Short mmCIF file of C-alpha atoms and ligand atoms in Angstrom, two decimals:
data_model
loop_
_atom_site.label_atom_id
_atom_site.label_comp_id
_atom_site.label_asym_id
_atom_site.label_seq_id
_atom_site.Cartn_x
_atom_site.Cartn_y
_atom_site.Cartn_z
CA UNK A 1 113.35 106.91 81.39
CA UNK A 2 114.07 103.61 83.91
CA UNK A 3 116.25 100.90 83.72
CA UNK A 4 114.21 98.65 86.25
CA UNK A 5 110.64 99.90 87.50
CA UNK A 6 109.46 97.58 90.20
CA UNK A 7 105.26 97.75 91.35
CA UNK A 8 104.62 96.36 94.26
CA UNK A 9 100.86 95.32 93.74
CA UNK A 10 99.41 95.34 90.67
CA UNK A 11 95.61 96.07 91.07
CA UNK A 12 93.87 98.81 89.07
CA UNK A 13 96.89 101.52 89.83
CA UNK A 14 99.73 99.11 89.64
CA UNK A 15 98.45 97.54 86.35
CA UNK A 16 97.36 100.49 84.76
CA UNK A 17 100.76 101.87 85.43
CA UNK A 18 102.36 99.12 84.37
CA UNK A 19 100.33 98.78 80.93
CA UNK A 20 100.99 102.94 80.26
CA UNK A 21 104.83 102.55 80.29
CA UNK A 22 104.77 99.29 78.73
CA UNK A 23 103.14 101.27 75.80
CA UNK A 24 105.04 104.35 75.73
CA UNK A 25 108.12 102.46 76.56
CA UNK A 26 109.46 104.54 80.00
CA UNK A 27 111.04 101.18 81.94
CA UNK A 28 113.66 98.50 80.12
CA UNK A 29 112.16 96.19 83.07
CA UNK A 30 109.16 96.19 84.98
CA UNK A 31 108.78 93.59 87.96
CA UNK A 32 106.24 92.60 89.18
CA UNK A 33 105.39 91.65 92.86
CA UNK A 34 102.11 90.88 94.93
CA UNK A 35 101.11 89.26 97.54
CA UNK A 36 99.19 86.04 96.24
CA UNK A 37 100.02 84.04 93.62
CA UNK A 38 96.57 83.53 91.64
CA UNK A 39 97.34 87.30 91.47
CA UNK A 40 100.98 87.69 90.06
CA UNK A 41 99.61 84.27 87.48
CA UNK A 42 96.37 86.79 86.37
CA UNK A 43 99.41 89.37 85.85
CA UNK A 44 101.70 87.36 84.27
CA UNK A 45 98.82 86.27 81.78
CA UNK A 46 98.66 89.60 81.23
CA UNK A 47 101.73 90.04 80.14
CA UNK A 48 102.56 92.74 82.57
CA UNK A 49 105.45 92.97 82.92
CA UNK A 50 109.27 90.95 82.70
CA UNK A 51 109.94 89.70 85.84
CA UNK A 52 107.28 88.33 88.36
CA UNK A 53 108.09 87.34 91.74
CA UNK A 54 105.74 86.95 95.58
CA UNK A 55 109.44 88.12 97.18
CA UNK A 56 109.58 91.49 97.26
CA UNK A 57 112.63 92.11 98.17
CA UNK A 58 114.02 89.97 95.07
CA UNK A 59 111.85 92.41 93.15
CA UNK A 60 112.96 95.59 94.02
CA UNK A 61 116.93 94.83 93.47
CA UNK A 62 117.92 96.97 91.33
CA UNK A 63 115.17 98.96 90.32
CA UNK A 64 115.47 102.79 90.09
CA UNK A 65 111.98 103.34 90.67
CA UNK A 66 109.70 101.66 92.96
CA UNK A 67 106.07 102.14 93.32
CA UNK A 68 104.04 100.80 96.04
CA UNK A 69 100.43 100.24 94.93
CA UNK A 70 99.30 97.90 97.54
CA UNK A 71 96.59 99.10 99.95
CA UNK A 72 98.10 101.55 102.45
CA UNK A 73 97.61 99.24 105.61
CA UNK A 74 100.04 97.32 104.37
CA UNK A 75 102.86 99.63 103.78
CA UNK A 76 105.09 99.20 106.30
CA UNK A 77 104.84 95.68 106.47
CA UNK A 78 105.86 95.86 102.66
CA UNK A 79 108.75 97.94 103.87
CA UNK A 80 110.25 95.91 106.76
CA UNK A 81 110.32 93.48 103.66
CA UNK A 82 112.43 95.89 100.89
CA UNK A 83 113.75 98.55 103.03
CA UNK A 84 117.20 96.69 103.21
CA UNK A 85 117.41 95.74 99.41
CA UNK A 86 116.11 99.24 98.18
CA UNK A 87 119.32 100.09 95.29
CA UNK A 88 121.29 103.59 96.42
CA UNK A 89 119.72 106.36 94.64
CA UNK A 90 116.42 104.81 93.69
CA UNK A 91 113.59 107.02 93.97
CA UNK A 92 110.80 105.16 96.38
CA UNK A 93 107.02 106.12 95.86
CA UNK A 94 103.92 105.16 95.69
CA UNK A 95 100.20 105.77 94.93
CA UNK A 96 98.12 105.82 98.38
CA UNK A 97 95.09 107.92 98.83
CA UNK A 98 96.48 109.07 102.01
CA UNK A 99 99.64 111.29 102.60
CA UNK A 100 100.51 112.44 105.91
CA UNK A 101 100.12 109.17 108.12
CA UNK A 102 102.05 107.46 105.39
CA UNK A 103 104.92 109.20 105.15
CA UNK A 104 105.27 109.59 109.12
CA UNK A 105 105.17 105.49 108.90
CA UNK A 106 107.66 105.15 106.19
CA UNK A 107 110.07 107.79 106.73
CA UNK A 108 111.87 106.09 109.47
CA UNK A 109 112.10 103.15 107.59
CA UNK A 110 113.63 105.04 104.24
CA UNK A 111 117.38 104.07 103.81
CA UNK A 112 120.33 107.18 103.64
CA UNK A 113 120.38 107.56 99.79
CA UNK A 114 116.74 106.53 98.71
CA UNK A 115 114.40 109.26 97.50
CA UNK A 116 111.34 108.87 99.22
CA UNK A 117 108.90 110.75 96.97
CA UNK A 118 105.19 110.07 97.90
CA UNK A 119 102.16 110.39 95.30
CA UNK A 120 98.79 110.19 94.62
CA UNK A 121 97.24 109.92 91.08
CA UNK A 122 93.31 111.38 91.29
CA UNK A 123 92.40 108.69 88.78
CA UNK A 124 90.81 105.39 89.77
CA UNK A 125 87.19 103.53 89.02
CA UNK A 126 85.10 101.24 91.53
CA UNK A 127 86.62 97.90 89.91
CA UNK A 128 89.75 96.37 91.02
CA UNK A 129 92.69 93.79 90.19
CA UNK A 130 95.17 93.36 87.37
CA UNK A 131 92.18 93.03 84.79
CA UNK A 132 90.69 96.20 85.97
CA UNK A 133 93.26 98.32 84.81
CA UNK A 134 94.06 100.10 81.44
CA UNK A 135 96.48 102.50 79.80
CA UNK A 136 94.96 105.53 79.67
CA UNK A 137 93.59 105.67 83.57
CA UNK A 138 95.93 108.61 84.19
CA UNK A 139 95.60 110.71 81.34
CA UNK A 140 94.45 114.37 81.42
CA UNK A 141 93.96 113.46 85.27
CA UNK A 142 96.09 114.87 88.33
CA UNK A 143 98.72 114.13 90.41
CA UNK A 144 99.92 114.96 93.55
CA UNK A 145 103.43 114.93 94.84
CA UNK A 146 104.26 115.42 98.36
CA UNK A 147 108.10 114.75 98.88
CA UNK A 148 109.62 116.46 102.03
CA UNK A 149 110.95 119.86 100.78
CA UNK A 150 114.68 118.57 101.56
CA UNK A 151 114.58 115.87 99.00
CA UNK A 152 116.90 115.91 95.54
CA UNK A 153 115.39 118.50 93.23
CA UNK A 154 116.32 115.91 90.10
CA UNK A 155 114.91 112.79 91.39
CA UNK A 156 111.42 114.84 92.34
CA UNK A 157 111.71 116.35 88.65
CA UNK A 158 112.47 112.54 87.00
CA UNK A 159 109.05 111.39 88.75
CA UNK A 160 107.30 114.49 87.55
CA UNK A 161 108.20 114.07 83.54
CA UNK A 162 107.25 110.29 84.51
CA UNK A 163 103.52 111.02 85.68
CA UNK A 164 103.67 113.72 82.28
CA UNK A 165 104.40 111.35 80.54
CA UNK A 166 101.68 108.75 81.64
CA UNK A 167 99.70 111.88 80.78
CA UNK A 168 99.01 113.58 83.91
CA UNK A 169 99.12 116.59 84.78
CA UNK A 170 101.38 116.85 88.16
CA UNK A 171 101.04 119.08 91.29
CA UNK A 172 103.82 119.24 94.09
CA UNK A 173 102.51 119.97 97.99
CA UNK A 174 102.41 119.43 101.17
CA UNK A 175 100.91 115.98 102.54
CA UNK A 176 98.88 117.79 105.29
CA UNK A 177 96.96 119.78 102.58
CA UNK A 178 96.89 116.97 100.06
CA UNK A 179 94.95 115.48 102.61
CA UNK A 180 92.52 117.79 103.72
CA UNK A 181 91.41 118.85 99.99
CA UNK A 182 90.94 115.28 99.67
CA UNK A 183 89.19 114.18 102.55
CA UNK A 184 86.36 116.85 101.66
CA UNK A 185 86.96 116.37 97.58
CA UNK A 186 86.88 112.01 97.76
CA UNK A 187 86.99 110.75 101.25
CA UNK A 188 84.02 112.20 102.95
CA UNK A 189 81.77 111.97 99.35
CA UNK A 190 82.86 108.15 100.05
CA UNK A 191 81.73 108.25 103.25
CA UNK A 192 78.34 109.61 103.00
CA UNK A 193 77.79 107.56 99.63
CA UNK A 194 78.33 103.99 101.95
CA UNK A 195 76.02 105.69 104.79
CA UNK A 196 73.06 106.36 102.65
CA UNK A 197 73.65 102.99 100.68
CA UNK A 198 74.14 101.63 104.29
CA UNK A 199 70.82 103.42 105.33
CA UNK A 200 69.04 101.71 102.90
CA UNK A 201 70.23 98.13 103.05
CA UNK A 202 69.11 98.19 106.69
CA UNK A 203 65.51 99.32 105.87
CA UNK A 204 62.89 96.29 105.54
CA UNK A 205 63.31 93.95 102.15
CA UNK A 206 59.18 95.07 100.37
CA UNK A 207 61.10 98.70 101.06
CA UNK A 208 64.71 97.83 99.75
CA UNK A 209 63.07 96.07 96.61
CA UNK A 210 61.42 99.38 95.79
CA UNK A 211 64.32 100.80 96.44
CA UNK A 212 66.50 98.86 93.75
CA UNK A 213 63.31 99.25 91.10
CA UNK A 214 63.31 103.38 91.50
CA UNK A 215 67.66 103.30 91.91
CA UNK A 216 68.09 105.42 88.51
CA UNK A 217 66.77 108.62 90.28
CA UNK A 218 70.04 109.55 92.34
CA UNK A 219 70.60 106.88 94.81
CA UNK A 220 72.18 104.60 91.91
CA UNK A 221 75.62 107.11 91.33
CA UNK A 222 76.56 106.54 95.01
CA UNK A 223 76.03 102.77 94.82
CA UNK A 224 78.53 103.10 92.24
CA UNK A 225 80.87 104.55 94.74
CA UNK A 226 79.71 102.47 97.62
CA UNK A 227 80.55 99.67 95.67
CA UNK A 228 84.45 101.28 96.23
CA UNK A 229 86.98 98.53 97.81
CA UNK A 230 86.02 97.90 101.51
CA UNK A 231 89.42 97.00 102.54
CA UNK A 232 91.13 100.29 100.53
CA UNK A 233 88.80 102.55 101.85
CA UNK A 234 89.11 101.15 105.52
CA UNK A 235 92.03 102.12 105.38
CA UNK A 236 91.54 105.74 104.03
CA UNK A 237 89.61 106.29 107.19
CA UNK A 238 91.88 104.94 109.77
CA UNK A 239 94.55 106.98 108.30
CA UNK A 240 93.01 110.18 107.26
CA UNK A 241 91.21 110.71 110.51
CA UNK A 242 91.84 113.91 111.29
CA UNK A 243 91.16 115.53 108.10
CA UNK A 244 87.88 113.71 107.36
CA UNK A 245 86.77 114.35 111.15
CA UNK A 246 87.50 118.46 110.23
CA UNK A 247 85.28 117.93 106.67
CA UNK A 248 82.43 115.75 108.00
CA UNK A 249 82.22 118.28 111.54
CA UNK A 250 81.75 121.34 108.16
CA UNK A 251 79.49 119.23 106.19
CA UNK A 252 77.22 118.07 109.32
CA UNK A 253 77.22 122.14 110.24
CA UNK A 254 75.98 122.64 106.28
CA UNK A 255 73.35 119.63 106.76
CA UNK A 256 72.28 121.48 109.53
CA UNK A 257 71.44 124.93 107.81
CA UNK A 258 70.07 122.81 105.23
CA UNK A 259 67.73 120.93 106.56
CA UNK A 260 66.66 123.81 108.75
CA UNK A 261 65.71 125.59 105.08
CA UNK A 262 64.25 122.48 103.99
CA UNK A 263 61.84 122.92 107.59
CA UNK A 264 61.25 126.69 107.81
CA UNK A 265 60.57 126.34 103.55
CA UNK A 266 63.30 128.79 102.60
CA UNK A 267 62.74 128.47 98.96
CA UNK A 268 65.16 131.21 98.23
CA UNK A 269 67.92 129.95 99.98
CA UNK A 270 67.83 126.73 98.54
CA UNK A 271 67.50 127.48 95.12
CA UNK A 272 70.46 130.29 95.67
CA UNK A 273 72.46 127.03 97.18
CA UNK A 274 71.58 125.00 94.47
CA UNK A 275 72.39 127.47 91.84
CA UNK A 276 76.18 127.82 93.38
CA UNK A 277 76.24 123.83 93.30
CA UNK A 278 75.15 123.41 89.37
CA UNK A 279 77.80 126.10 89.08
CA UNK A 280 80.41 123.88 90.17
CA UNK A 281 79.48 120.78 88.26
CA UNK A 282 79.91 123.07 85.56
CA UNK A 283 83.69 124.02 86.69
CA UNK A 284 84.64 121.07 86.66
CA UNK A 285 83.29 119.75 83.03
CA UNK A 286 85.17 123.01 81.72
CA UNK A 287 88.72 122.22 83.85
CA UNK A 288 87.97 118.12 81.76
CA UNK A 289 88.00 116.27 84.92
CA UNK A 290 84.08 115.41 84.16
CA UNK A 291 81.90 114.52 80.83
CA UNK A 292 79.55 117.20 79.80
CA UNK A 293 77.26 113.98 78.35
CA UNK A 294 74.14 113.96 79.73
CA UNK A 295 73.62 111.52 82.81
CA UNK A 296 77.36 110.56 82.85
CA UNK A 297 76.72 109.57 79.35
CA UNK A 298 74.84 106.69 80.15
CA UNK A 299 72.75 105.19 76.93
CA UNK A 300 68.92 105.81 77.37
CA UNK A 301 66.20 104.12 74.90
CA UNK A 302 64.37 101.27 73.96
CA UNK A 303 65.57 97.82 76.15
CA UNK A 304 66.40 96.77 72.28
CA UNK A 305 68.79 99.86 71.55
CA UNK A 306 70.27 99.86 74.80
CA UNK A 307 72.64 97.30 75.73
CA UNK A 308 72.26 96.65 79.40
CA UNK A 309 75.16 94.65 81.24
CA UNK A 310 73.71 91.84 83.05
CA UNK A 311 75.03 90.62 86.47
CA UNK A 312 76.44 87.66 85.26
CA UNK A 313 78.65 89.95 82.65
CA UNK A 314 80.04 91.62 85.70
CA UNK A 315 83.60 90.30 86.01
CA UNK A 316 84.65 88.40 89.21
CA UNK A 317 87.72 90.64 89.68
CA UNK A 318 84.95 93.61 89.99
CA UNK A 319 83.93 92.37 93.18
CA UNK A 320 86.61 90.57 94.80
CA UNK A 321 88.19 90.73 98.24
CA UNK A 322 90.93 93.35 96.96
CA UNK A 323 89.39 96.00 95.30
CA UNK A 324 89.50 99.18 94.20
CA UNK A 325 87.86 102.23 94.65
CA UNK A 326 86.50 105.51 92.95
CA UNK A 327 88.95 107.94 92.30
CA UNK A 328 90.44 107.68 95.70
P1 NAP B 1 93.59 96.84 94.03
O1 NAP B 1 93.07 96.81 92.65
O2 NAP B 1 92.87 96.11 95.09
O3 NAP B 1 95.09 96.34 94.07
C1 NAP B 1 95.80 96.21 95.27
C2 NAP B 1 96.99 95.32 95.04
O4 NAP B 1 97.74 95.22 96.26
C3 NAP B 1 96.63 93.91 94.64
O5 NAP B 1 97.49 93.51 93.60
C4 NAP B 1 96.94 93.09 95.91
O6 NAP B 1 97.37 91.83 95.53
C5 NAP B 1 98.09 93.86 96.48
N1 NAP B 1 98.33 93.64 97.89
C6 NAP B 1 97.45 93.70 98.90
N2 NAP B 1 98.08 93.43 100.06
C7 NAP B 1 99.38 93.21 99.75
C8 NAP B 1 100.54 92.89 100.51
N3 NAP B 1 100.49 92.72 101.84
N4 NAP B 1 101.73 92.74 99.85
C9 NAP B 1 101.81 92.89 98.53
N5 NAP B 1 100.73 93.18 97.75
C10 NAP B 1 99.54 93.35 98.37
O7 NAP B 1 93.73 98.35 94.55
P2 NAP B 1 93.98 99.70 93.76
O8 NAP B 1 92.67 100.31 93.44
O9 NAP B 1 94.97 99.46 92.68
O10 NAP B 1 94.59 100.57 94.93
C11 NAP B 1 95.96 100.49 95.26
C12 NAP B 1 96.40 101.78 95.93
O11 NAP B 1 96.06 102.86 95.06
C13 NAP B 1 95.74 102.08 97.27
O12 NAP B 1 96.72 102.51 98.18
C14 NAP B 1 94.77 103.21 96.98
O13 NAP B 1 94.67 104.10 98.07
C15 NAP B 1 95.43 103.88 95.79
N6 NAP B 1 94.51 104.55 94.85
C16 NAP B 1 93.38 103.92 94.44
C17 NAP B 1 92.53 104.57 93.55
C18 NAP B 1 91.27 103.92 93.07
O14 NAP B 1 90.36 104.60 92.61
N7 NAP B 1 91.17 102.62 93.12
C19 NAP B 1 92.84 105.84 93.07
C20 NAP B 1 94.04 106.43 93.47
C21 NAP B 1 94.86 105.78 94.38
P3 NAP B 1 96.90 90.43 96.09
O15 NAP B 1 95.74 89.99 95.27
O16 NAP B 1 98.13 89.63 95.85
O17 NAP B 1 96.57 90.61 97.55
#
C-alpha cells in the first residue's frame, strides 16, 4: 500500500501501528524515529521496523506516509524538524487525541504538495511505550479523519483503505466536532476519573488504606483511567480547552439536578435517570465497542483459581514517564 511509512514515536499507537502493517504487510519500509535512544533500542529489539534513527528528518525522506504519534505538545517542534524534508506528495498525519488546535499549529507549517490529513484512532489502553503495543489495538475500533475539505480526494481515500485495513472502521469530519464529541465521550470521563482519584489520595492515610481495601466497588475502573499518561493527557487539556470547558459547564449543570434529587429523595427521577444510563451501556455492547462479560470480564473465585497480577509483574514501561492513556 506504501513504499516507505515513517512513525514518528513509537509508544502504544506508533508500535501498535507499526506491528499491524508489519503483519498484514501495507509498508515495504517502516522507519522508525523517537526521541530517546533507550527508546528507539527497546524498538529496535522489537524488531519494529527497518530503519531506526533519533533524526527525524533523516527518517521521513522519502516516506509516502508519515504518522506522528508523539504526544501532541510536541508537534510542532517535531515539525520545525521534518517540515523541510517532507517528500512531494506524501500524505502527513497523525494520531493525536486532539484536532482543532493541532491542525491550526501545523497547517502553516505543511509544505505546497504534502497532504496534511489529521486522525485519531478511538483505540488505546492505560499502558504505554513500544512494549505496550500490539497488532490488533485498532481492530473493530473507530477512526476519525479530519482533513480540510480542500485536500486530494485520493490521498484522503489511500489513508482510509489504510486504517480498513488495520481493521478500523473510519469516519471523515470536521476537527471542531471531533472534538467536542470527544471531550464529553473521553476527555471530561478522564477528567473527573483523576479528580475523584485525586479526591481520595488527599484524604488522611487510616482513610486512603480503607479506601484501597474496598477499591473493587467502583472507585477501582477510574483508577484504571487515572492511571492514563500524565504528560498525554496534559496536553489533551491545554489543547482541547474550549470543548471540555462547554462539556464539564453541562455535566456540572447535570451534577447539579442530581444531587438536588439525591437531597429532596426523588426516587423516581433517579431510577428513570439510571434506567436511560444502563440503556446506554447496553448500546454500546450491541454497536462491539464494549464486552458484554460481566465486570469487564474480570476473573472472580477462589485466590487459588484466580490468577491475580502482583505489583512486581507490572511492567516498568506501564508506568513510565511517557505513557499512554485510555482510549484517548
Ligand atoms: P506513548 O506510549 O507515551 O508514546 C509516545 C511516543 O512519543 C514515545 O515513543 C516517545 O518517545 C515519543 N516522543 C515524546 N516526545 C517526543 C519528541 N519530542 N520527539 C519525538 N518523539 C517523542 O503514547 P501513546 O499512547 O502512543 O500516545 C501517542 C499519541 O497517540 C498521543 O498524541 C495521544 O493523544 C494519541 N492517542 C493515544 C491513545 C491512548 O489511549 N494512549 C489513544 C488514541 C490516540 P521517547 O521515549 O523517545 O520520548
Amino acid at each position: 500500500m506504501f513504499e516507505k511509512l515513517t512513525l514518528i514515536g513509537i509508544g502504544l499507537i506508533g508500535s501498535s501501528i507499526a506491528r499491524a502493517v508489519q503483519q498484514k504487510g501495507l509498508a515495504k519500509t517502516i522507519a522508525i524515529t523517537t526521541r530517546k535512544a533507550a527508546t528507539l533500542d527497546e524498538a529496535r529489539s522489537l524488531g519494529l521496523g527497518d530503519i531506526y534513527t533519533l533524526d527525524a528528518a533523516e527518517a521521513v525522506e522519502g516516506a509516502d506516509l508519515v504518522i506522528l504519534c508523539t504526544p501532541v505538545g510536541v508537534y510542532a517542534d517535531v515539525m520545525a524538524q521534518i517540515s523541510g524534508h517532507l517528500a512531494p506528495r506524501a500524505i502527513l498525519s497523525d494520531v493525536g487525541s486532539v484536532k482543532g488546535a493541532v491542525m491550526k499549529a501545523l497547517e502553516p507549517m505543511v509544505p505546497q504538495g504534502v497532504h496534511f490529513i489529521p486522525g485519531h484512532p478511538i483505540a488505546g489502553t492505560e499502558h504505554s511505550g513500544p512494549s505496550a503495543g500490539f497488532p490488533d489495538l485498532f481492530v473493530g475500533r473507530w477512526c476519525v479523519l479530519t482533513p480540510k475539505p480542500d485536500v486530494d480526494t485520493v490521498a484522503v481515500d489511500r489513508l482510509i483503505s489504510f486504517w480498513g485495513a488495520l481493521g478500523s472502521n473510519v469516519e471523515v469530519m470536521d476537527a471542531g466536532h471531533h472534538d467536542l464529541v470527544l471531550a464529553i465521550t473521553s476527555h471530561v470521563p478522564h477528567l473527573i476519573a483523576y479528580n475523584i482519584v485525586g479526591t481520595v489520595a488527599d484524604l488522611e492515610a487510616d482513610t486512603q488504606s480503607e479506601v484501597i481495601k474496598f477499591s473493587a466497588s467502583g472507585f477501582r475502573d477510574f483508577t484504571r483511567i487515572a492511571a492514563s499518561d500524565p504528560v498525554m493527557w496534559r496536553d489533551v487539556f491545554l489543547t482541547n480547552r474550549d470543548a471540555v470547558l462547554e462539556m464539564l459547564g453541562r455535566f456540572l449543570e447535570d451534577l447539579a439536578r442530581l444531587q438536588r434529587m439525591v437531597r429532596v429523595g426523588d426516587g423516581e427521577g433517579m431510577q428513570e435517570l439510571f434506567t436511560r444510563t444502563r440503556a446506554i451501556r447496553r448500546s454500546i455492547i450491541t454497536a462491539g465497542q464494549e464486552t458484554a462479560a460481566p465486570d469487564f470480564g474480570r476473573p472472580h473465585g477462589t485466590p487459588e483459581t484466580v490468577a491475580l497480577v502482583q505489583p512486581q509483574d507490572v511492567p516498568d514501561d506501564a508506568v513510565r514517564e511517557h505513557g499512554g492513556g485510555e482510549d484517548a
